[in-house]
CSV table of C-alpha atoms and ligand atoms in Angstrom, one decimal:
chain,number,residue,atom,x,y,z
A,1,UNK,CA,-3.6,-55.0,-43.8
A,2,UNK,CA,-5.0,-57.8,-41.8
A,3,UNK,CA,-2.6,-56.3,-38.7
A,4,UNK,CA,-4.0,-53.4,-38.6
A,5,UNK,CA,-6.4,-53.5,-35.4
A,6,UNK,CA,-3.1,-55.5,-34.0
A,7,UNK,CA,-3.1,-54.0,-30.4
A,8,UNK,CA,-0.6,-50.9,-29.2
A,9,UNK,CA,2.6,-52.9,-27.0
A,10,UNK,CA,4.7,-51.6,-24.4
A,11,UNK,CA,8.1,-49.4,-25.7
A,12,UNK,CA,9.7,-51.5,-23.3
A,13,UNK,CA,9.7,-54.7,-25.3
A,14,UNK,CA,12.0,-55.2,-28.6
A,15,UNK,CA,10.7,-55.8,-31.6
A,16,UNK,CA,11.7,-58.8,-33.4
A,17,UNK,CA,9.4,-58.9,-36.2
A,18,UNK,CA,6.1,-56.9,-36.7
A,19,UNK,CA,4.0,-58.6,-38.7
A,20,UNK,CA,2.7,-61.2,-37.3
A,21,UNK,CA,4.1,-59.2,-33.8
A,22,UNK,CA,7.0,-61.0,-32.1
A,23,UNK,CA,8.7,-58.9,-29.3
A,24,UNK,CA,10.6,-59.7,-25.9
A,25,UNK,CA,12.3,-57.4,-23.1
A,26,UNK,CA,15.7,-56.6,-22.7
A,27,UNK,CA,17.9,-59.4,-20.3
A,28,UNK,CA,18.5,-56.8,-17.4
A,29,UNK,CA,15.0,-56.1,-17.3
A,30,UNK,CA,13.4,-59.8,-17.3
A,31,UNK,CA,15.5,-60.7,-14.3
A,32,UNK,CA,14.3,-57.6,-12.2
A,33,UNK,CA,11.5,-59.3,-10.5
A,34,UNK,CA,10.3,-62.9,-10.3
A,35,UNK,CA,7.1,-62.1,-11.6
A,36,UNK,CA,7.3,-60.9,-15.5
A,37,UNK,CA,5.3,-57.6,-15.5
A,38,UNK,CA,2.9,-58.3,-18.2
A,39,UNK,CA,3.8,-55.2,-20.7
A,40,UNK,CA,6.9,-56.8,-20.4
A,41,UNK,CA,6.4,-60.5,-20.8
A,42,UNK,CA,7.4,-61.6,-24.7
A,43,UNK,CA,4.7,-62.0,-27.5
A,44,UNK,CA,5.1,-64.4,-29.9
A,45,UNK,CA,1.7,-64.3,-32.6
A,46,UNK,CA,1.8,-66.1,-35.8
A,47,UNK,CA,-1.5,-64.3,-37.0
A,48,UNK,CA,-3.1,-61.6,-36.5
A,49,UNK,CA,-4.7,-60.8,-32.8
A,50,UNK,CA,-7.9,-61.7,-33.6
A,51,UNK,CA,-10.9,-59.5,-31.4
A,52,UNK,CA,-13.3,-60.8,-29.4
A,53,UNK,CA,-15.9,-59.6,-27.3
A,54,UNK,CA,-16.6,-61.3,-24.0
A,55,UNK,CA,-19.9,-61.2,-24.7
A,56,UNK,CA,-19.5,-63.0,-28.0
A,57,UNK,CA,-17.0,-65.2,-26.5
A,58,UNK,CA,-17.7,-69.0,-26.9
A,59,UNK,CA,-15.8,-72.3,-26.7
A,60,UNK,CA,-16.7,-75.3,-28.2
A,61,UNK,CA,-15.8,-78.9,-26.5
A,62,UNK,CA,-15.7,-81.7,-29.0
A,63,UNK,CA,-14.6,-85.2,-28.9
A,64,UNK,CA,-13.2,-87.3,-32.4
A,65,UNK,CA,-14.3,-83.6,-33.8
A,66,UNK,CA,-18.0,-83.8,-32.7
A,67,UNK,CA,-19.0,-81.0,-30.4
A,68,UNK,CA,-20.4,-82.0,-27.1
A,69,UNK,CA,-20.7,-78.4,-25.3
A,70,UNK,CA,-20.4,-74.8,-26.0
A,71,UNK,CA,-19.3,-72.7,-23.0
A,72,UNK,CA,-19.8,-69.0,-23.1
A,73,UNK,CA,-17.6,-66.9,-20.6
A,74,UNK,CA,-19.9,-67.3,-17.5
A,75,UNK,CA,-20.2,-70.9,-18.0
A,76,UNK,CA,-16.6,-71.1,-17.9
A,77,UNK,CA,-16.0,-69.1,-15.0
A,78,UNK,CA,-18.6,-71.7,-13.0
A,79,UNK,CA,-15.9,-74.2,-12.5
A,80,UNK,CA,-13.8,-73.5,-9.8
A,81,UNK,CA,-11.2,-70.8,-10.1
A,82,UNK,CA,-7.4,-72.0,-9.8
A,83,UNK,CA,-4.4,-69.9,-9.6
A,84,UNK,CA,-1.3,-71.8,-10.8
A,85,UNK,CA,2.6,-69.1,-10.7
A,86,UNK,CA,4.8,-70.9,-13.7
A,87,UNK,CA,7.1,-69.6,-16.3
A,88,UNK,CA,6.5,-70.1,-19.8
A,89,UNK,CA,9.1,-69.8,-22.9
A,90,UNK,CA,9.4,-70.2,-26.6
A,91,UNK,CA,11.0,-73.4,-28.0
A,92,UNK,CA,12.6,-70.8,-30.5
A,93,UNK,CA,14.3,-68.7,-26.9
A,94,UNK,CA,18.1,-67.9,-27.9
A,95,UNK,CA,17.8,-68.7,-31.3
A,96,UNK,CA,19.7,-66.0,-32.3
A,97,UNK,CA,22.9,-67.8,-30.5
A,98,UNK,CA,22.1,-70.8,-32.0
A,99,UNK,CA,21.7,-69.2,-35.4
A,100,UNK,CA,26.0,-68.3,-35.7
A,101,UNK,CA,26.3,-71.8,-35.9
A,102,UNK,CA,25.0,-71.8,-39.2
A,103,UNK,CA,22.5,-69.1,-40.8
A,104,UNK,CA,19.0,-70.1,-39.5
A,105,UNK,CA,15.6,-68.7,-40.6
A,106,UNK,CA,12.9,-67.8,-38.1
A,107,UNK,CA,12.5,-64.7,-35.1
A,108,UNK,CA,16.0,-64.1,-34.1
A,109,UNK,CA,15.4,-64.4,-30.2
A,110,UNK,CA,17.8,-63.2,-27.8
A,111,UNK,CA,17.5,-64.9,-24.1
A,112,UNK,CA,14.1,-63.0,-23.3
A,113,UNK,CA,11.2,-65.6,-24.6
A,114,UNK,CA,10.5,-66.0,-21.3
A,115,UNK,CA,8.5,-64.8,-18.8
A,116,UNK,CA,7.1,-65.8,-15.2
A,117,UNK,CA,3.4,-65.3,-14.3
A,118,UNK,CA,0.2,-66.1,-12.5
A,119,UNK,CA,-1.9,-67.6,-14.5
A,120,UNK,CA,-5.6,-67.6,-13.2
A,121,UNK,CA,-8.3,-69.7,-14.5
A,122,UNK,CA,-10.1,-73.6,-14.3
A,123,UNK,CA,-8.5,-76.6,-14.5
A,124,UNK,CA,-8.8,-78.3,-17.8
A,125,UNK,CA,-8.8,-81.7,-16.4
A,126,UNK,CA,-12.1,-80.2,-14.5
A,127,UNK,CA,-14.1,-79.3,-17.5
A,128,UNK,CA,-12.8,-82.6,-19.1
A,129,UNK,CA,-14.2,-84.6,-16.5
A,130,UNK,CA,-17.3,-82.9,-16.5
A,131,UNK,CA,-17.4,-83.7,-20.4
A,132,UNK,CA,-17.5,-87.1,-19.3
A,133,UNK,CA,-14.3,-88.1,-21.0
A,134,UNK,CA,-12.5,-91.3,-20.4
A,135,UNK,CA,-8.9,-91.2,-20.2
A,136,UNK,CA,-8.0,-94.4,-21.6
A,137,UNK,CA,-9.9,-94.5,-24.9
A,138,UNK,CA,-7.8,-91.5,-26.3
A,139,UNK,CA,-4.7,-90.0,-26.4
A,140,UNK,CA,-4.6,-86.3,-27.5
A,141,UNK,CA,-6.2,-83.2,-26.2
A,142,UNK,CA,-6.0,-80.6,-29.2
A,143,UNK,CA,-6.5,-77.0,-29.0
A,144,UNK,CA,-7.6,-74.1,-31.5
A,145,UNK,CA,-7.1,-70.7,-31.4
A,146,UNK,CA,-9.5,-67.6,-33.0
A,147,UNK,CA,-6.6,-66.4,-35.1
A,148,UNK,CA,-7.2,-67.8,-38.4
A,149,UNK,CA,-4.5,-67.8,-41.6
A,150,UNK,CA,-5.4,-66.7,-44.7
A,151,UNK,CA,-7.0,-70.0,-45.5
A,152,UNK,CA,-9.3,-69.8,-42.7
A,153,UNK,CA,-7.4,-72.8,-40.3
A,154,UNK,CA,-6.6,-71.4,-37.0
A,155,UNK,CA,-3.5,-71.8,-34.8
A,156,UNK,CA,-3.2,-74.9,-32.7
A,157,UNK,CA,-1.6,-77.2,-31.2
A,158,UNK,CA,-1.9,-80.4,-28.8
A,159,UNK,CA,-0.5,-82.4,-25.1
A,160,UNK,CA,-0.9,-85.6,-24.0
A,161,UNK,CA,-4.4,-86.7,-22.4
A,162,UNK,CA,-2.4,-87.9,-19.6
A,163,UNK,CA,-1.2,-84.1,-18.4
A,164,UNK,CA,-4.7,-82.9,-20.0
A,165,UNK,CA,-6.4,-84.7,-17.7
A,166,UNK,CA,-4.0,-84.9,-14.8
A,167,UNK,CA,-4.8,-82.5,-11.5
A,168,UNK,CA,-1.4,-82.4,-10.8
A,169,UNK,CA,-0.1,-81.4,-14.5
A,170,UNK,CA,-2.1,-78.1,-13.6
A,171,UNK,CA,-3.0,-77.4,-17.1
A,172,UNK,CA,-5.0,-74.5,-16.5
A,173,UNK,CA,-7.7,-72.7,-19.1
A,174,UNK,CA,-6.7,-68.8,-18.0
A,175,UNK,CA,-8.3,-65.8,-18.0
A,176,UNK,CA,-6.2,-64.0,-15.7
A,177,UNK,CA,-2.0,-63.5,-16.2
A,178,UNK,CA,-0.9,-61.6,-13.1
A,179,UNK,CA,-4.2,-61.1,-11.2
A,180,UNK,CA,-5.8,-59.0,-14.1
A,181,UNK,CA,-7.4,-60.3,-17.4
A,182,UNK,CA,-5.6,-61.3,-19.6
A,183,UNK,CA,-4.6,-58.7,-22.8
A,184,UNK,CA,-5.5,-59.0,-26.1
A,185,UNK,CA,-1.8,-60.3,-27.3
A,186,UNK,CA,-1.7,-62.8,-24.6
A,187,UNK,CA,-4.9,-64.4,-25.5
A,188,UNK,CA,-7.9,-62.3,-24.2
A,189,UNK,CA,-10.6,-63.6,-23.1
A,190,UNK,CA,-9.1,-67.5,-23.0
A,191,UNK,CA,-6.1,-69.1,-23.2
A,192,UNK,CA,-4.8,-72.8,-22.2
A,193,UNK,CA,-1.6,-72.6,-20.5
A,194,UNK,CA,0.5,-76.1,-19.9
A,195,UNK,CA,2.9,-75.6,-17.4
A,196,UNK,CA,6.6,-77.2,-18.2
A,197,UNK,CA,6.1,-77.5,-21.9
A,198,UNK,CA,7.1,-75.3,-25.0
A,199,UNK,CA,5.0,-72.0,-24.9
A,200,UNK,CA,3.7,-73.1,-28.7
A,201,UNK,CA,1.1,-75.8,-26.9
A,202,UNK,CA,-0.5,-72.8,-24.7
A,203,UNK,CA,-2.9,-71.4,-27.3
A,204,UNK,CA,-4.0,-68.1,-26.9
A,205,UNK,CA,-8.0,-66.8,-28.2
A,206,UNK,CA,-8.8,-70.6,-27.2
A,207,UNK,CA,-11.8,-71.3,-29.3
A,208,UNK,CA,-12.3,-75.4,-29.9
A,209,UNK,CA,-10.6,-78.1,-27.4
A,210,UNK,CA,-11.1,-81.5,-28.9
A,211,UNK,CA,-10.0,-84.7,-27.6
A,212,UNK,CA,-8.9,-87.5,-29.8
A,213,UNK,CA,-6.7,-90.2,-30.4
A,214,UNK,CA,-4.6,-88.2,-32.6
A,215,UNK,CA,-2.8,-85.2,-32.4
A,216,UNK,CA,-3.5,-81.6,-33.8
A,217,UNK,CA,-3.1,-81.7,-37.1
A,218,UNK,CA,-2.2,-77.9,-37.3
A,219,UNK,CA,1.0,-76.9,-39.0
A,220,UNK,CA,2.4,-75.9,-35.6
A,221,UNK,CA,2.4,-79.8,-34.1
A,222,UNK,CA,3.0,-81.5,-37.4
A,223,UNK,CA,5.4,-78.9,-39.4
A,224,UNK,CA,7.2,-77.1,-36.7
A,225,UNK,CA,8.2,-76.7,-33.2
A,226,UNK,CA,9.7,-80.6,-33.4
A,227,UNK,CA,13.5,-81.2,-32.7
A,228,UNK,CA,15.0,-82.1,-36.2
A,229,UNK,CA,18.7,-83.8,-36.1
A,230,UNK,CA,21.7,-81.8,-36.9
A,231,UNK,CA,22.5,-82.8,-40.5
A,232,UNK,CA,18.8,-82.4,-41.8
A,233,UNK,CA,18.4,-79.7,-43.9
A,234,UNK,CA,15.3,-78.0,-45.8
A,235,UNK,CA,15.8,-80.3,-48.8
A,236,UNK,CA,15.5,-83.7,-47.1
A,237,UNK,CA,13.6,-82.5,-44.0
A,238,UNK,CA,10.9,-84.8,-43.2
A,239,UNK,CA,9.0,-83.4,-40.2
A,240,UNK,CA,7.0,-87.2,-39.8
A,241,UNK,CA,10.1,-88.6,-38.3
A,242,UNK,CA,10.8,-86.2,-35.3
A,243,UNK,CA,8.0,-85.9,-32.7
A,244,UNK,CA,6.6,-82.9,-31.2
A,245,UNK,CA,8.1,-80.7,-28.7
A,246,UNK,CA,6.1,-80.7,-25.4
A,247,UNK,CA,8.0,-80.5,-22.2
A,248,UNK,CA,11.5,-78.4,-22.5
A,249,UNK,CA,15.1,-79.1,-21.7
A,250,UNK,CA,17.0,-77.2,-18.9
A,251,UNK,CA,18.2,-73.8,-19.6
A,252,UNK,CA,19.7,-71.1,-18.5
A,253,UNK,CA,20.9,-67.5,-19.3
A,254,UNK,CA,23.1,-64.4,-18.5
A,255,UNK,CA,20.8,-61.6,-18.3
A,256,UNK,CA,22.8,-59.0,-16.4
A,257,UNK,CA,25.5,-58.0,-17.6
A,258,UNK,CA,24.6,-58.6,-21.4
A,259,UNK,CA,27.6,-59.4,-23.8
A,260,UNK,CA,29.8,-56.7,-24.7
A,261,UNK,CA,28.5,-54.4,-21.5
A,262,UNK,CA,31.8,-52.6,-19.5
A,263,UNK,CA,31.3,-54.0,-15.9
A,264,UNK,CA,32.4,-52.2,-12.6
A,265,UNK,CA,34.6,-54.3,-10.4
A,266,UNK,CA,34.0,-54.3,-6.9
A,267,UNK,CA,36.3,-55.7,-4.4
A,268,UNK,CA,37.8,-57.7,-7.2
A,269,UNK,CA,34.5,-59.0,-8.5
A,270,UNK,CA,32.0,-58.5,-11.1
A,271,UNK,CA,28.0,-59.1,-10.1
A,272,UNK,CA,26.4,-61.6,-12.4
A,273,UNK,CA,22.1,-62.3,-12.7
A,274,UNK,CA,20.5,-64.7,-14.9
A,275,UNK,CA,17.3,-67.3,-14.9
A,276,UNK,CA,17.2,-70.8,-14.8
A,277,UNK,CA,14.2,-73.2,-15.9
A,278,UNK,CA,13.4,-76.5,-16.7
A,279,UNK,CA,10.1,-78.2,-18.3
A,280,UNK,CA,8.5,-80.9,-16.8
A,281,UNK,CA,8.2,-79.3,-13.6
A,282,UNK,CA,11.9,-80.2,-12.5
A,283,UNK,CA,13.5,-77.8,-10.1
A,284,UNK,CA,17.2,-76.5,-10.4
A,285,UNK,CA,19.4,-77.9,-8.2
A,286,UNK,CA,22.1,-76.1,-9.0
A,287,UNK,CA,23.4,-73.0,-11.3
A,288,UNK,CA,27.5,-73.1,-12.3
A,289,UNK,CA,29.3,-70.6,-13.5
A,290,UNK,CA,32.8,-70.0,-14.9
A,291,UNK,CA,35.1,-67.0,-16.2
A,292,UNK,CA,38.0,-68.9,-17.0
A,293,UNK,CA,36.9,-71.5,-19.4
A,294,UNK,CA,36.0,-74.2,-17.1
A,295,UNK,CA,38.9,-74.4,-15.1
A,296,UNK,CA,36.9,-73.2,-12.1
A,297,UNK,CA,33.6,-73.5,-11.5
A,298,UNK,CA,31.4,-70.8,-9.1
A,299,UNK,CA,28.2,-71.9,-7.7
A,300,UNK,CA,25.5,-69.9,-8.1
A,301,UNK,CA,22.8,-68.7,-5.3
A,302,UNK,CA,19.5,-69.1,-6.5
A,303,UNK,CA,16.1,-67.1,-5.6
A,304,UNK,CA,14.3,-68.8,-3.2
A,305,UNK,CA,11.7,-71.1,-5.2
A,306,UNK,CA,8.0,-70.5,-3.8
A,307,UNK,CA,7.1,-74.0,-4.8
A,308,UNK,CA,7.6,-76.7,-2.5
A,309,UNK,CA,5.4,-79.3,-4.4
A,310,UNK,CA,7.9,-82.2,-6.0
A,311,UNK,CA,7.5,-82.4,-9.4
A,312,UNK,CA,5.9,-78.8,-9.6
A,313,UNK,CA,8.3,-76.6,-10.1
A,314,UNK,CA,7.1,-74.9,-13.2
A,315,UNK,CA,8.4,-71.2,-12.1
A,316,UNK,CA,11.7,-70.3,-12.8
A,317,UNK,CA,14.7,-69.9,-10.3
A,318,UNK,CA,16.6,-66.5,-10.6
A,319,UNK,CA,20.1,-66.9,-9.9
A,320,UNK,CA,23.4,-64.3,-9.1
A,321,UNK,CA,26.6,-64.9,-8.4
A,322,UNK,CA,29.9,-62.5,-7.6
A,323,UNK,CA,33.1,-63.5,-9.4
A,324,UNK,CA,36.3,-63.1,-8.8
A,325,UNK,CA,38.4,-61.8,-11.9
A,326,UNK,CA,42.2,-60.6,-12.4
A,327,UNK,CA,42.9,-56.8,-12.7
A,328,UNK,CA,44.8,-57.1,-14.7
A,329,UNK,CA,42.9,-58.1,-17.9
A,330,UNK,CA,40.5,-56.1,-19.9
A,331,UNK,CA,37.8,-58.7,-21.0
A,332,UNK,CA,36.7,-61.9,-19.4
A,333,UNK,CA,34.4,-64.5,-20.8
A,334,UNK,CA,31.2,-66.0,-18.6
A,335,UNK,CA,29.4,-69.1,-19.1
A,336,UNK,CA,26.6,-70.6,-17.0
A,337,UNK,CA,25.0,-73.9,-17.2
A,338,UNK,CA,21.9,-75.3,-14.8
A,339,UNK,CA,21.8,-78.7,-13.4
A,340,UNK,CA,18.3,-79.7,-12.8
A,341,UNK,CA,16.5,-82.2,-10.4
A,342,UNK,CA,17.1,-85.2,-12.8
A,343,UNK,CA,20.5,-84.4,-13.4
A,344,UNK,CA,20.4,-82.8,-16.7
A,345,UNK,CA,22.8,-80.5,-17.9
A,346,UNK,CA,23.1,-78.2,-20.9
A,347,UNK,CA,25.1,-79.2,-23.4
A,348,UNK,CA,28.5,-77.2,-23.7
A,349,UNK,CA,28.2,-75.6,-27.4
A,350,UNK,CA,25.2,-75.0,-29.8
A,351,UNK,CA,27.4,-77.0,-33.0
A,352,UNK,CA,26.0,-80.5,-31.6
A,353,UNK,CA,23.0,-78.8,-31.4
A,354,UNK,CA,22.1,-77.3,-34.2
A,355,UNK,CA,19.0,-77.9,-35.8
A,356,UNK,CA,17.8,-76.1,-39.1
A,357,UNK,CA,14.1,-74.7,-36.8
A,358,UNK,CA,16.4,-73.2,-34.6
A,359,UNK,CA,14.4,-74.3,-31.6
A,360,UNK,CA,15.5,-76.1,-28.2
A,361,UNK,CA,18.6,-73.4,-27.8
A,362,UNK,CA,20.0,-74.8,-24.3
A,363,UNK,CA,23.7,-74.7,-24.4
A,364,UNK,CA,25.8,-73.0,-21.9
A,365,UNK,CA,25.6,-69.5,-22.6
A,366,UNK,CA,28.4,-67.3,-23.6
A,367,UNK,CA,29.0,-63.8,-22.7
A,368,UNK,CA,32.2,-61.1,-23.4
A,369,UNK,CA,32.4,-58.3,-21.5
A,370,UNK,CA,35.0,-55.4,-20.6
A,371,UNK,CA,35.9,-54.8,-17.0
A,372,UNK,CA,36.1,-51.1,-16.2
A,373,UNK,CA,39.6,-50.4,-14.9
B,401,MTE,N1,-1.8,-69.3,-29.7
B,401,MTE,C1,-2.4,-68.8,-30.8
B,401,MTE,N2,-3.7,-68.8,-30.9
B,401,MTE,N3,-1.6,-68.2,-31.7
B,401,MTE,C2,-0.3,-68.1,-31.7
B,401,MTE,O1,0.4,-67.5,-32.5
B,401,MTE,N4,1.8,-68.7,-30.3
B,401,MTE,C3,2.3,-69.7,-29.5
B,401,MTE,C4,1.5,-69.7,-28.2
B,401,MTE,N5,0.1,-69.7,-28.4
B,401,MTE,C5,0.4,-68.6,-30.5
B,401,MTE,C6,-0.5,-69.2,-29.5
B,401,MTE,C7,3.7,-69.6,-29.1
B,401,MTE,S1,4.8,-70.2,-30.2
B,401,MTE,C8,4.1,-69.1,-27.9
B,401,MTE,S2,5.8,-69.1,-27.5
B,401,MTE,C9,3.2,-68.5,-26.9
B,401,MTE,O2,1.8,-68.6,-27.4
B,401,MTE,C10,3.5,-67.1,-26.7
B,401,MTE,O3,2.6,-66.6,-25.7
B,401,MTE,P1,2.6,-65.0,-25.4
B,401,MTE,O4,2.6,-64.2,-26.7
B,401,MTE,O5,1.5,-64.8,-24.5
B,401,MTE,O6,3.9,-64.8,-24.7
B,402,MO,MO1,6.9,-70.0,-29.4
């Protein structure tokens, strides 16, 4: 069983599929604190969690595929040490919704892959520069991980040289999630993480970074995580034609109550939590909220954002709201949709949606619950 020496994981966290390890926390919990305590933050591997020693730790830097440097840990560490707070989330989060459009293959996620951290490292634009690369004469920066498949190629996955390269895309190569190294299933010793984008293009064990005019050529940028249309379906899919997924569309979620939950009213209104995010570092301007179809709209209050830099916003925005509802009836329905700071909004139902990967979820989300009389 190559998963055997997989690492032991919180009881906390859900289990979505063992083997490779997928897992996320329940709603209520992930909206507790604005910081994701890490036993709690979602895993998502597609291998096995490969081990490695600090000490045996290396990473090679290659450009067009021909290696230029190899960095052990201390070398890393030389460059200066960056801290950057952002939020990071599967481009399969709330597939499960998606999937009773139609029946989709793929981990059934509920709202919770997601998770906001710290995320302590260099900047990769740092040891780019160092490399001596020149912007303009490429256009990819690809990564690979040390989990291999059983044909020996290893997880990867590829951004833009313009955000690689960019101080202000603060594409960091971490060591640190939450002021403590990071664990083995979130990509001890190394990991890239690219704020605002799909968490598939932060690649965990980080073993090779190469920079190229093309993209990766892994499975994972060429085969999946790409936004296929509507009607395509696994007989005429043709994963050339849709591009890669890199920054995400804006989201949000009810986390607290969760559908079907019997909810106390007080003073003739229910309490209602949930996040907000969008990629590209755009903030949420606003979070809306309705228990009577639409007809009225309630605006949410949203957590203070820590980031004041435009264009930064990578963390997400927490949100509540209290809403009135009639005594009289026994169930209500709540939907909540973000706005963000270009003026996006979600889409109103996952049918327009719907897309046979199951991946960029962001409809309004729909919730049922009782009220306690
Ligand atoms: N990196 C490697 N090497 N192997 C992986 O399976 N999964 C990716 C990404 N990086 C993955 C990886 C995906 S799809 C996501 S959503 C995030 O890691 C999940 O990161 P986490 O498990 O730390 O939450
Ligand atoms: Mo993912």
């Amino acid at each position: 069983d190559p998963y055997a020496n997989d690492p032991v994981r919180h009881k906390a966290l859900k289990v979505k599929r063992n083997k490779p390890f997928c897992a996320e926390p329940s709603p209520p919990l992930l909206v507790e604190s604005f910081f994701t305590p890490v036993p709690f933050f979602y895993v998502r591997n597609h291998l096995p969690v490969p081990e490695i020693e600090l000490k045996d730790y290396t990473l090679e830097l290659a450009i067009e595929g021909t290696t230029k440097k190899t960095l052990d840990f201390k070398a890393l560490q030389k460059y200066e040490k960056r801290t950057v707070t952002a939020t990071m989330m599967c481009g399969g989060n709330r597939r499960s919704e998606m999937s009773k459009v139609k029946h989709l293959e793929g981990v059934q996620w509920d709202v919770g892959a997601v998770g906001n951290a710290t995320w302590t490292g260099v900047r990769l634009c740092d040891v780019l520069k160092d490399l001596g690369v020149n912007e303009d004469a490429f256009n990819h920066v690809q990564f690979d991980g040390h989990d291999l498949d059983p044909s020996g190629m290893p997880y990867g996955g590829s951004i833009p040289i313009s955000k690689a390269m960019d101080p202000k895309a603060d594409v960091i190569l971490a060591y640190e999630m939450n002021g403590e190294p990071l664990t083995q299933d979130h990509g001890f010793p190394v990991r890239v993480f690219v704020p605002g984008v799909l968490g598939a293009r932060s690649v965990k064990w980080l073993s090779k970074i190469n920079v190229s005019k093309e993209e990766s050529q892994s499975q994972w940028q060429q085969g999946d995580y790409k936004g296929l249309p509507p009607s395509t379906t696994w007989d005429n899919v043709d994963f050339n034609k849709s591009p890669a997924i890199q920054e995400m569309p804006v989201m949000s979620a009810i986390c607290d109550p969760q559908d079907t939950d019997k909810v106390e009213i007080k003073n003739g209104k229910i309490k209602v939590k949930g996040y907000a995010w969008s990629g590209g570092g755009r903030k949420i301007f606003r979070v809306d909220v309705t228990n009577d179809n639409g007809k009225t709209w309630h605006t949410a209050d949203l957590m203070e954002d820590l980031q004041t830099n435009e264009g930064r916003h990578w963390s997400w925005t927490l949100w509540n709201v209290e809403l009135p509802v009639d005594n009289k009836s026994k169930e209500v329905e709540i939907w909540a949709k973000a706005v963000d700071s270009s003026y996006n909004v979600q889409p109103e139902s996952f049918n327009h949606i719907y897309n046979i990967r199951g991946l960029l979820c962001n409809a309004y989300h729909k919730i049922k619950v009782q009220l306690k009389q």
